[in-house]
JSON list of C-alpha atoms in Angstrom, two decimals:
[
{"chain": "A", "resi": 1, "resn": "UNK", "atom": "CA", "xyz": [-87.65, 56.34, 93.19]},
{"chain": "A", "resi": 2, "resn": "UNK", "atom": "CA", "xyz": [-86.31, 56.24, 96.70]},
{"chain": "A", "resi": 3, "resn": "UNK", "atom": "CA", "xyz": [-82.83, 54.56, 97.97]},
{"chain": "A", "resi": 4, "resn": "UNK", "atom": "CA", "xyz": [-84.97, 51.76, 99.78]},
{"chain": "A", "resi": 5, "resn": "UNK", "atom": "CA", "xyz": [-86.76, 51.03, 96.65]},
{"chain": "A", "resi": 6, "resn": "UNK", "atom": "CA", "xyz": [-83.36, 51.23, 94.18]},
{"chain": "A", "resi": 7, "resn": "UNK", "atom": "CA", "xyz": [-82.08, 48.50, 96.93]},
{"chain": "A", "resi": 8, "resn": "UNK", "atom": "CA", "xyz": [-84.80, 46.21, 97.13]},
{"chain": "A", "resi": 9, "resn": "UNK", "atom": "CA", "xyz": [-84.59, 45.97, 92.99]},
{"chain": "A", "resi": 10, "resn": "UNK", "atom": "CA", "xyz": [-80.99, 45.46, 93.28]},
{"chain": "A", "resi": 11, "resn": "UNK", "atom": "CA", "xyz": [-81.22, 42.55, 95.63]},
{"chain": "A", "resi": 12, "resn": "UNK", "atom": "CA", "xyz": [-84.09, 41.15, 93.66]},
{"chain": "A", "resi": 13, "resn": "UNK", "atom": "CA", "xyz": [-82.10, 41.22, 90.15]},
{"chain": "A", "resi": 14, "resn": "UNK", "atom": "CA", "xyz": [-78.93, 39.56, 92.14]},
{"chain": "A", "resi": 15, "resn": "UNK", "atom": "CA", "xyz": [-81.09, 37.00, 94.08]},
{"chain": "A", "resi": 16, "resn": "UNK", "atom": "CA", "xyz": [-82.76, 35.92, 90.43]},
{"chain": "A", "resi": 17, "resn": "UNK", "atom": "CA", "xyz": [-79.44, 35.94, 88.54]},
{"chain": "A", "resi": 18, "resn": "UNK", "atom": "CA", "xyz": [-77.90, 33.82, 91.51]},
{"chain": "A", "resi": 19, "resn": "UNK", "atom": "CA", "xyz": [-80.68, 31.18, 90.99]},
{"chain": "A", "resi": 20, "resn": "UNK", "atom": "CA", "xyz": [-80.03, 31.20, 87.00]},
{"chain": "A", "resi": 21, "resn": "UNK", "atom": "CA", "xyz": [-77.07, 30.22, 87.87]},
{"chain": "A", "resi": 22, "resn": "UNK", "atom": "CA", "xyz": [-77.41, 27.55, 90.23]},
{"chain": "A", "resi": 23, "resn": "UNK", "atom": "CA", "xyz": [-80.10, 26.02, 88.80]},
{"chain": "A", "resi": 24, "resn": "UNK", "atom": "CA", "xyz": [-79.04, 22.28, 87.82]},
{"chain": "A", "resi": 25, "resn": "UNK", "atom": "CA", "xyz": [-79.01, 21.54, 84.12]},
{"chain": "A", "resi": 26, "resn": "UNK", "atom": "CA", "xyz": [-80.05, 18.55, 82.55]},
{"chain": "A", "resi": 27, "resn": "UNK", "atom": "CA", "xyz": [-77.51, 18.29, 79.43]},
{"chain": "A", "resi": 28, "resn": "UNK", "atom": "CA", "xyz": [-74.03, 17.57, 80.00]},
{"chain": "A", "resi": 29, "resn": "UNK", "atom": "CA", "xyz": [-71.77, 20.29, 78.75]},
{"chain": "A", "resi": 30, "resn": "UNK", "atom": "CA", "xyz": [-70.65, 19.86, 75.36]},
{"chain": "A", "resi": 31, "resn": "UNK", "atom": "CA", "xyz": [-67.00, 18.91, 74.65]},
{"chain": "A", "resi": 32, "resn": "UNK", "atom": "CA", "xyz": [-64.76, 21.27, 73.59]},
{"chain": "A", "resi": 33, "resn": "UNK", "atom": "CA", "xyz": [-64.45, 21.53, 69.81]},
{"chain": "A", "resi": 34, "resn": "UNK", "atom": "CA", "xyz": [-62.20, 23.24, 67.39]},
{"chain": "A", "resi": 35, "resn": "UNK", "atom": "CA", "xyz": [-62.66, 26.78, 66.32]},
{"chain": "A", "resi": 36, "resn": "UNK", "atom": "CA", "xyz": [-60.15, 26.19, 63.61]},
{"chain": "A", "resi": 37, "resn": "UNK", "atom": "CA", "xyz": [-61.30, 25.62, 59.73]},
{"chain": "A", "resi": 38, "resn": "UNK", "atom": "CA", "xyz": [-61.82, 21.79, 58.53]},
{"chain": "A", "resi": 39, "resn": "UNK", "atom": "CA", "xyz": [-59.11, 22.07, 56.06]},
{"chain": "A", "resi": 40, "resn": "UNK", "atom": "CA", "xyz": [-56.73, 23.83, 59.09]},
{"chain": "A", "resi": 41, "resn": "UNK", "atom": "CA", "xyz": [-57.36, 20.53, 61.05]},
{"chain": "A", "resi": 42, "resn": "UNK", "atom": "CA", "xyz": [-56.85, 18.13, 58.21]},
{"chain": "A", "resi": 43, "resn": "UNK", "atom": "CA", "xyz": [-53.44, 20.22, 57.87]},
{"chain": "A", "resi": 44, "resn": "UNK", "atom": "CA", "xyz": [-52.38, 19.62, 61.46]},
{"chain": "A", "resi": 45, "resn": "UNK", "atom": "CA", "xyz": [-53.19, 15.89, 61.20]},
{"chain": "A", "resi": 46, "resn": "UNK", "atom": "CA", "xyz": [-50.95, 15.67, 57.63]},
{"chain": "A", "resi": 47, "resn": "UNK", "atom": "CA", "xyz": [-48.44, 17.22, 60.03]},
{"chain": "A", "resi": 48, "resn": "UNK", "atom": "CA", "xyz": [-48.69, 15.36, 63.00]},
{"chain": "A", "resi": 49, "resn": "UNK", "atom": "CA", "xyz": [-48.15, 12.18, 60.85]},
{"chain": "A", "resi": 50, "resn": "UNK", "atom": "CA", "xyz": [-49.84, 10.02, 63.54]},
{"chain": "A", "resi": 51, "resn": "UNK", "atom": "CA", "xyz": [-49.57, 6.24, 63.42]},
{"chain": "A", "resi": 52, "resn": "UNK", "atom": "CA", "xyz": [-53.19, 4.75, 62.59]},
{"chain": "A", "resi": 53, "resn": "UNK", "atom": "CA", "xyz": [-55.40, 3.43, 65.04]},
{"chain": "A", "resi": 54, "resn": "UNK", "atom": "CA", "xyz": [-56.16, -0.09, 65.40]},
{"chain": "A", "resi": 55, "resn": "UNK", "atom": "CA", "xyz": [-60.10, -0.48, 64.52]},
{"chain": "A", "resi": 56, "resn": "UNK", "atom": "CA", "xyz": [-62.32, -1.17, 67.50]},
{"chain": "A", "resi": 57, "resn": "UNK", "atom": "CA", "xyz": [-63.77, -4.10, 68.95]},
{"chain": "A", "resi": 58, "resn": "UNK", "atom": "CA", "xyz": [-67.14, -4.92, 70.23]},
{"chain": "A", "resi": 59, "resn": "UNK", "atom": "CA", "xyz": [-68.63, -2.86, 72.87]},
{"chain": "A", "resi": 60, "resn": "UNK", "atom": "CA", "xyz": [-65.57, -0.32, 73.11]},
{"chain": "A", "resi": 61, "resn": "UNK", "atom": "CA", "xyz": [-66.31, 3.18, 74.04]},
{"chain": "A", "resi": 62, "resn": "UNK", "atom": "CA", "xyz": [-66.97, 5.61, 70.82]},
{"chain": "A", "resi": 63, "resn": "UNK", "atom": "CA", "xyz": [-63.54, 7.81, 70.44]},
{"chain": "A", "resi": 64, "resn": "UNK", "atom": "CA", "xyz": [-62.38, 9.93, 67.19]},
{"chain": "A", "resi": 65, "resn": "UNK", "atom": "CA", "xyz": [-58.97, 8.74, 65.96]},
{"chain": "A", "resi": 66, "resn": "UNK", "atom": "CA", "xyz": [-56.69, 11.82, 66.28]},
{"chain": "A", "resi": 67, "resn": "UNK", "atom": "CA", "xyz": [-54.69, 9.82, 63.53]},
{"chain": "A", "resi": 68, "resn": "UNK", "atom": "CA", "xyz": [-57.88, 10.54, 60.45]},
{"chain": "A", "resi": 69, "resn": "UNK", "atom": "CA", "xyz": [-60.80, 11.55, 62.35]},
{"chain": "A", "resi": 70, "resn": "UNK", "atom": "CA", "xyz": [-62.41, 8.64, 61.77]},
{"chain": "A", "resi": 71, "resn": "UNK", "atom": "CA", "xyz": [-64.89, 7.43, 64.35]},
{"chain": "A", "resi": 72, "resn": "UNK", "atom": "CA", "xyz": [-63.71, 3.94, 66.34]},
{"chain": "A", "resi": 73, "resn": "UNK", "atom": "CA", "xyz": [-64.63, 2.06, 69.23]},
{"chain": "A", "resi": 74, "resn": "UNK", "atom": "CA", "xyz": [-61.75, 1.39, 71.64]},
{"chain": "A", "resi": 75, "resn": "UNK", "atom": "CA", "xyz": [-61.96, -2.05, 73.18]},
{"chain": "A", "resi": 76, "resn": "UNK", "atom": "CA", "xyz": [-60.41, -2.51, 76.77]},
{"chain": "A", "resi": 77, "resn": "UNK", "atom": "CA", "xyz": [-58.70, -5.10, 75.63]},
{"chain": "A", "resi": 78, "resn": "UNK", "atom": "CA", "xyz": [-55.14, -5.67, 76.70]},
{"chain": "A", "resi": 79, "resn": "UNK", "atom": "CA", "xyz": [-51.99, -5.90, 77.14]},
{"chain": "A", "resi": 80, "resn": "UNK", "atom": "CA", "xyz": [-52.43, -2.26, 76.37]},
{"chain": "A", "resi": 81, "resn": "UNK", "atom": "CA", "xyz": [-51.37, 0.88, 78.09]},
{"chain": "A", "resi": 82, "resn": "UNK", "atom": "CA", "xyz": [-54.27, 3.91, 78.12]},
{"chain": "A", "resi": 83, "resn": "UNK", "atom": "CA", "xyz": [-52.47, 7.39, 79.00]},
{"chain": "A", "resi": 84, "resn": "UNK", "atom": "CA", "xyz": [-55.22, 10.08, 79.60]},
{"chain": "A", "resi": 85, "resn": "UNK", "atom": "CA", "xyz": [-53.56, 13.45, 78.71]},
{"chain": "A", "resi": 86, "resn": "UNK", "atom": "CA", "xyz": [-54.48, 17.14, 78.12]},
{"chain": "A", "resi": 87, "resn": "UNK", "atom": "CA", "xyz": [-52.63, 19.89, 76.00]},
{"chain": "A", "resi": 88, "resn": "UNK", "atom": "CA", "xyz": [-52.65, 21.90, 79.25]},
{"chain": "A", "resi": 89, "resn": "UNK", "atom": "CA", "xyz": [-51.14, 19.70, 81.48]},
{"chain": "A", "resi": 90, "resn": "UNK", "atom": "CA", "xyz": [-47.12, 20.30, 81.88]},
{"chain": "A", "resi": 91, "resn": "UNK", "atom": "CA", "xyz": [-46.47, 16.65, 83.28]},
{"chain": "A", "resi": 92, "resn": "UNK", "atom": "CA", "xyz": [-48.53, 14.94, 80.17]},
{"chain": "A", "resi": 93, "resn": "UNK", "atom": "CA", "xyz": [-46.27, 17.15, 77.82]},
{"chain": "A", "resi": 94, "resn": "UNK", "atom": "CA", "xyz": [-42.92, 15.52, 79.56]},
{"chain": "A", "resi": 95, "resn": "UNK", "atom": "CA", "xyz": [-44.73, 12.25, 79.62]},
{"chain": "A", "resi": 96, "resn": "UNK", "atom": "CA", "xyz": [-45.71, 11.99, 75.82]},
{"chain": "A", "resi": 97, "resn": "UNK", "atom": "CA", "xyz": [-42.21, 11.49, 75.14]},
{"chain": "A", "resi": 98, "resn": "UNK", "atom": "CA", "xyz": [-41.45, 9.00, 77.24]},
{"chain": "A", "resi": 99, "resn": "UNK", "atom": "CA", "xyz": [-44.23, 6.97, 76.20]},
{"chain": "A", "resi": 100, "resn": "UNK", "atom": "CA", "xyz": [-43.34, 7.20, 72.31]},
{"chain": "A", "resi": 101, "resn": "UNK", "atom": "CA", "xyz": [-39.59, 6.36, 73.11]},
{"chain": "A", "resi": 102, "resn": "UNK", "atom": "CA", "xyz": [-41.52, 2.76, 75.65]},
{"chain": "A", "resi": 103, "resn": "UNK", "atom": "CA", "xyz": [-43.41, 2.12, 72.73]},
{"chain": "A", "resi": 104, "resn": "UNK", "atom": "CA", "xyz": [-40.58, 1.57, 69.96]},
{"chain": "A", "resi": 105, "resn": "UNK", "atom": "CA", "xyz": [-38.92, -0.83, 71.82]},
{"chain": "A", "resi": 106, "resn": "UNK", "atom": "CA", "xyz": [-39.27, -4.17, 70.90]},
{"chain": "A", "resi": 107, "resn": "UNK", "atom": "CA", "xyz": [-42.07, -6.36, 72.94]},
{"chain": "A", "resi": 108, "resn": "UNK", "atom": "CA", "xyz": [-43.40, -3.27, 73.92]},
{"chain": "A", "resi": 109, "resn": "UNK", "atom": "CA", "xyz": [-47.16, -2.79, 74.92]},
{"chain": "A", "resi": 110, "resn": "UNK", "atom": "CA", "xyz": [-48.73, -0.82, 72.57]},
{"chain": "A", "resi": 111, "resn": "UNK", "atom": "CA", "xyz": [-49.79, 2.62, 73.97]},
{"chain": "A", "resi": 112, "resn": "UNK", "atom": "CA", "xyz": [-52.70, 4.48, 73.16]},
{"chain": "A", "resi": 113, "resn": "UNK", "atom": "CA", "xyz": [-52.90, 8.41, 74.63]},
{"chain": "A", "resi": 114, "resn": "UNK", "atom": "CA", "xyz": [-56.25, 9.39, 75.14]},
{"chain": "A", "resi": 115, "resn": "UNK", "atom": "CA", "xyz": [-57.07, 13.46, 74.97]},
{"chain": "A", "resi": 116, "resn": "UNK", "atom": "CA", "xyz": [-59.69, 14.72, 76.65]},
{"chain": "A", "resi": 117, "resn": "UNK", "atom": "CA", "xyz": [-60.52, 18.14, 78.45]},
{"chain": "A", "resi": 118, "resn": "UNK", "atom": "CA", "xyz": [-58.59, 19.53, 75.53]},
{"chain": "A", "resi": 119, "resn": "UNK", "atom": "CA", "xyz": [-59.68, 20.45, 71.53]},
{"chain": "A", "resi": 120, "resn": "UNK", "atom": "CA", "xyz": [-58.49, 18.21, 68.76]},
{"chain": "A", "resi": 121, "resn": "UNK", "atom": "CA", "xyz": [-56.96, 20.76, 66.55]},
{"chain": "A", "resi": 122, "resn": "UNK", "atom": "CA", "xyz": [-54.54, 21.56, 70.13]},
{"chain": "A", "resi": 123, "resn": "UNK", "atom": "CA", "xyz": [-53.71, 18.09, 71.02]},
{"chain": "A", "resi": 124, "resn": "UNK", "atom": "CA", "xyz": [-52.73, 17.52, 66.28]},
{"chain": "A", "resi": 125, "resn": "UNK", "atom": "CA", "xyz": [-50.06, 20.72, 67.28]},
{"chain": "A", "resi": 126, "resn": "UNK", "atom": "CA", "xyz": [-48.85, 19.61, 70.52]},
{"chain": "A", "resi": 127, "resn": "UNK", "atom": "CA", "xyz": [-48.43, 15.52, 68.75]},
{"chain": "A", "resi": 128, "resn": "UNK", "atom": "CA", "xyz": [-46.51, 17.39, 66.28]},
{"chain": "A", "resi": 129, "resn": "UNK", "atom": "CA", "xyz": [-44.62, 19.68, 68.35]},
{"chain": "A", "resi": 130, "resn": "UNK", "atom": "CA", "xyz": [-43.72, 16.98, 70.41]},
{"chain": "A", "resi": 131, "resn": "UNK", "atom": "CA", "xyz": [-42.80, 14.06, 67.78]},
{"chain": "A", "resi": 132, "resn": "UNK", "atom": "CA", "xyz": [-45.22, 11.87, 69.32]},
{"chain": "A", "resi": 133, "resn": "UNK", "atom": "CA", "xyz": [-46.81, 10.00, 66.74]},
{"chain": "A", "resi": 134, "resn": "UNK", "atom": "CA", "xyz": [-48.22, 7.28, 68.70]},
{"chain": "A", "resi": 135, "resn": "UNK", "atom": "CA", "xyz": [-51.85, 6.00, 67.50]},
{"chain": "A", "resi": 136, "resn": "UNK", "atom": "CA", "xyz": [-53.91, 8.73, 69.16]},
{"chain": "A", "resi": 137, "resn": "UNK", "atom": "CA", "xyz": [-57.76, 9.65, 70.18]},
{"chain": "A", "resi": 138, "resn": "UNK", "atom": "CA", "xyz": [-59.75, 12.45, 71.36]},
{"chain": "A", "resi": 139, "resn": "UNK", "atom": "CA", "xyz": [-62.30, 11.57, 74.07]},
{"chain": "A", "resi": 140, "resn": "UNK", "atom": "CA", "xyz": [-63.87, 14.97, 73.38]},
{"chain": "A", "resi": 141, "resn": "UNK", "atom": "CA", "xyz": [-66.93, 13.51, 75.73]},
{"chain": "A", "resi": 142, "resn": "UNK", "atom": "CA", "xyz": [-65.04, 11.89, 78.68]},
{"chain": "A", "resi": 143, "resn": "UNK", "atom": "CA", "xyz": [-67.44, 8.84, 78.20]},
{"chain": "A", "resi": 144, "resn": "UNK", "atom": "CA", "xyz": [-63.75, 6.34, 78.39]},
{"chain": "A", "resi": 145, "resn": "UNK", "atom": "CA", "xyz": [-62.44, 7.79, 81.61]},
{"chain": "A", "resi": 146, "resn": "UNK", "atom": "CA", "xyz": [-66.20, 7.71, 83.18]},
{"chain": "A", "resi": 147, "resn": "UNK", "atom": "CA", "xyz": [-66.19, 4.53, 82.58]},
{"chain": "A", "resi": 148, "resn": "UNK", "atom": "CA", "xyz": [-63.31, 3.15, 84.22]},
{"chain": "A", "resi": 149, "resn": "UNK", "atom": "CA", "xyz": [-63.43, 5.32, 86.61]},
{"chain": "A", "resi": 150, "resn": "UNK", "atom": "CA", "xyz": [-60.52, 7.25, 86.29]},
{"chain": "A", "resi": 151, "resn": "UNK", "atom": "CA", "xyz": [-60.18, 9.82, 88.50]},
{"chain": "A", "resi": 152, "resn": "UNK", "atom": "CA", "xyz": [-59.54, 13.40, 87.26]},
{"chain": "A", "resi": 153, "resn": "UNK", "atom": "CA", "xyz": [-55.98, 14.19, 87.25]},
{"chain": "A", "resi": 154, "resn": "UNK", "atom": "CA", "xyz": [-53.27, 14.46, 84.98]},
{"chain": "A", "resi": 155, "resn": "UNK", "atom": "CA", "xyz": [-51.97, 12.07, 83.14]},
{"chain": "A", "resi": 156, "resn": "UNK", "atom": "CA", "xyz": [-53.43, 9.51, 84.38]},
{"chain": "A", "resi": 157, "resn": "UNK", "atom": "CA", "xyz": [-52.20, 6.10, 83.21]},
{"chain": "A", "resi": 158, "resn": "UNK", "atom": "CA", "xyz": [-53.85, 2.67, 82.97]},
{"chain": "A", "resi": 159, "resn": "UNK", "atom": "CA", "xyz": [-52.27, -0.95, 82.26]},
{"chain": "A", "resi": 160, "resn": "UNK", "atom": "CA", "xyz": [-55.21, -3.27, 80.67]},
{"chain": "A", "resi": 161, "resn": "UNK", "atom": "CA", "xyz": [-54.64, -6.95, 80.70]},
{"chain": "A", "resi": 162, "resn": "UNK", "atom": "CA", "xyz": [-55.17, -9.20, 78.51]},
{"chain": "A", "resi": 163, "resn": "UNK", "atom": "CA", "xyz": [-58.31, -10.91, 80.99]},
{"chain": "A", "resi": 164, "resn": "UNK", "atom": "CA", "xyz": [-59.56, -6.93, 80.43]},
{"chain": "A", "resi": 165, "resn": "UNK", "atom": "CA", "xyz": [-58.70, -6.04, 84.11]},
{"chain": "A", "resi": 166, "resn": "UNK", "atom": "CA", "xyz": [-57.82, -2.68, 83.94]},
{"chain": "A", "resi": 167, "resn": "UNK", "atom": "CA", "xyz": [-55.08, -1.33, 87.14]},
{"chain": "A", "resi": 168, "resn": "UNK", "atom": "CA", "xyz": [-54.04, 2.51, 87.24]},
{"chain": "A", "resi": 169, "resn": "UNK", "atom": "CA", "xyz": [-50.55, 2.86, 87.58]},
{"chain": "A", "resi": 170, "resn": "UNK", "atom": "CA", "xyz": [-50.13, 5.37, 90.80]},
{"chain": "A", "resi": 171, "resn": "UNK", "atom": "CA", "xyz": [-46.42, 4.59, 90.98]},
{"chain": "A", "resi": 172, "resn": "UNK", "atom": "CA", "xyz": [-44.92, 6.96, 89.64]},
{"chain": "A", "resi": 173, "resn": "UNK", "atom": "CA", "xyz": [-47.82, 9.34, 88.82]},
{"chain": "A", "resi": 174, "resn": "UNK", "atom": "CA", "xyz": [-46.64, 10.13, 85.60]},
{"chain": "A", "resi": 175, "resn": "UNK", "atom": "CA", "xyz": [-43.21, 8.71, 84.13]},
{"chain": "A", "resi": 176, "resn": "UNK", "atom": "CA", "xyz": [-40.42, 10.50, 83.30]},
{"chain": "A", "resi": 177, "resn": "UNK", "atom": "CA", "xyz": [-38.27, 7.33, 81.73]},
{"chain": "A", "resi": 178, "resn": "UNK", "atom": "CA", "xyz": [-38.96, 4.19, 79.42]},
{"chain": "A", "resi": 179, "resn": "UNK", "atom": "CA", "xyz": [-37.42, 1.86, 82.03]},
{"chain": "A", "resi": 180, "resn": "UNK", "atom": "CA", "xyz": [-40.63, 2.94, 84.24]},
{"chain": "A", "resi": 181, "resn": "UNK", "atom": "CA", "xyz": [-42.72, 2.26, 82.14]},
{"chain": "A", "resi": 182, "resn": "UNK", "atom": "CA", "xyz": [-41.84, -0.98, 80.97]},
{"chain": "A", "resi": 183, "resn": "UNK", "atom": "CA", "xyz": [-41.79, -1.78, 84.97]},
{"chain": "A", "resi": 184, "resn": "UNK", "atom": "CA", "xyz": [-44.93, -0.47, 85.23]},
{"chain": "A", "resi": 185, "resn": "UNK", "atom": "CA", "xyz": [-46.23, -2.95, 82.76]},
{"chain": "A", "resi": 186, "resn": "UNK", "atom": "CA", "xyz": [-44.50, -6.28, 84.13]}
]
């Protein structure tokens, strides 16, 4: 086999293997999961010691309460204040915090975090880590944050009222105090 020959079936296999890859796919990717035992995840949510969820309402979007791993619809139905987080993201992890220390006070609006683009089993440890035992959910499918049109940074917060009119909060992009966040919610 000649050099020109060699070439030409190197730039054929690259050329297919670049279309493979481009090709559009039909199914959505699938959201990330745990790689950690069942009994391992029941352990981190004994630890964690989450607060329970408050059972859906009527044509909420499917979520998995962090909390038991039960399977609940969250209604947008306010006042309540929806905090899309990650275990990844540095400003979530100072914001997490914040939001459990808002949430204790009295009158407060009750807060639920939402995880996505993280696993469960990582956002159980972080909850625990943190002390954050806030009513929690995993939104392993980003079907919440598609639908109200969220946009994809993080944390992104949103303040639902009670007419079901849903406003992001862009100021401040994430808080760093409960005093914000009760101003944020006035």
């Amino acid at each position: 086999m000649n050099n020109r020959t060699r070439w030409l079936i190197l730039v054929l296999v690259l050329g297919v293997a670049g279309v493979v890859a481009l090709w559009p796919r039909d199914k959505a990717p699938e959201p990330p999961t745990s790689n950690r035992p069942a009994q391992d995840v029941a352990a981190l949510r004994a630890q964690a010691q989450l607060r329970p969820c408050v059972p859906g309402g009527e044509g909420g979007v499917d979520v998995t309460c962090l909390g038991d791993g039960t399977r609940t619809a969250l209604a947008l139905k306010g006042p309540i204040l929806i905090n899309f987080w990650a275990t990844w993201c540095q400003p979530c992890q100072e914001e997490l915090p914040v939001l459990e220390t808002y949430a204790k006070q009295p009158g407060a609006v009750p807060v639920v975090p939402v995880l996505v683009e993280s696993r469960e089993a990582d956002g159980l440890e972080l909850l625990a880590r943190l002390g954050v035992r806030l009513p929690s959910v995993f939104d392993g499918a980003d079907e919440l944050r598609k639908q109200m049109k969220a946009p994809m940074r993080l944390p992104t917060t949103y303040y639902v009222a009670a007419d079901g009119q849903a406003r992001l909060i862009t100021d401040p992009l994430y808080f760093s105090t409960p005093e914000q966040v009760e101003k944020a919610v006035r």
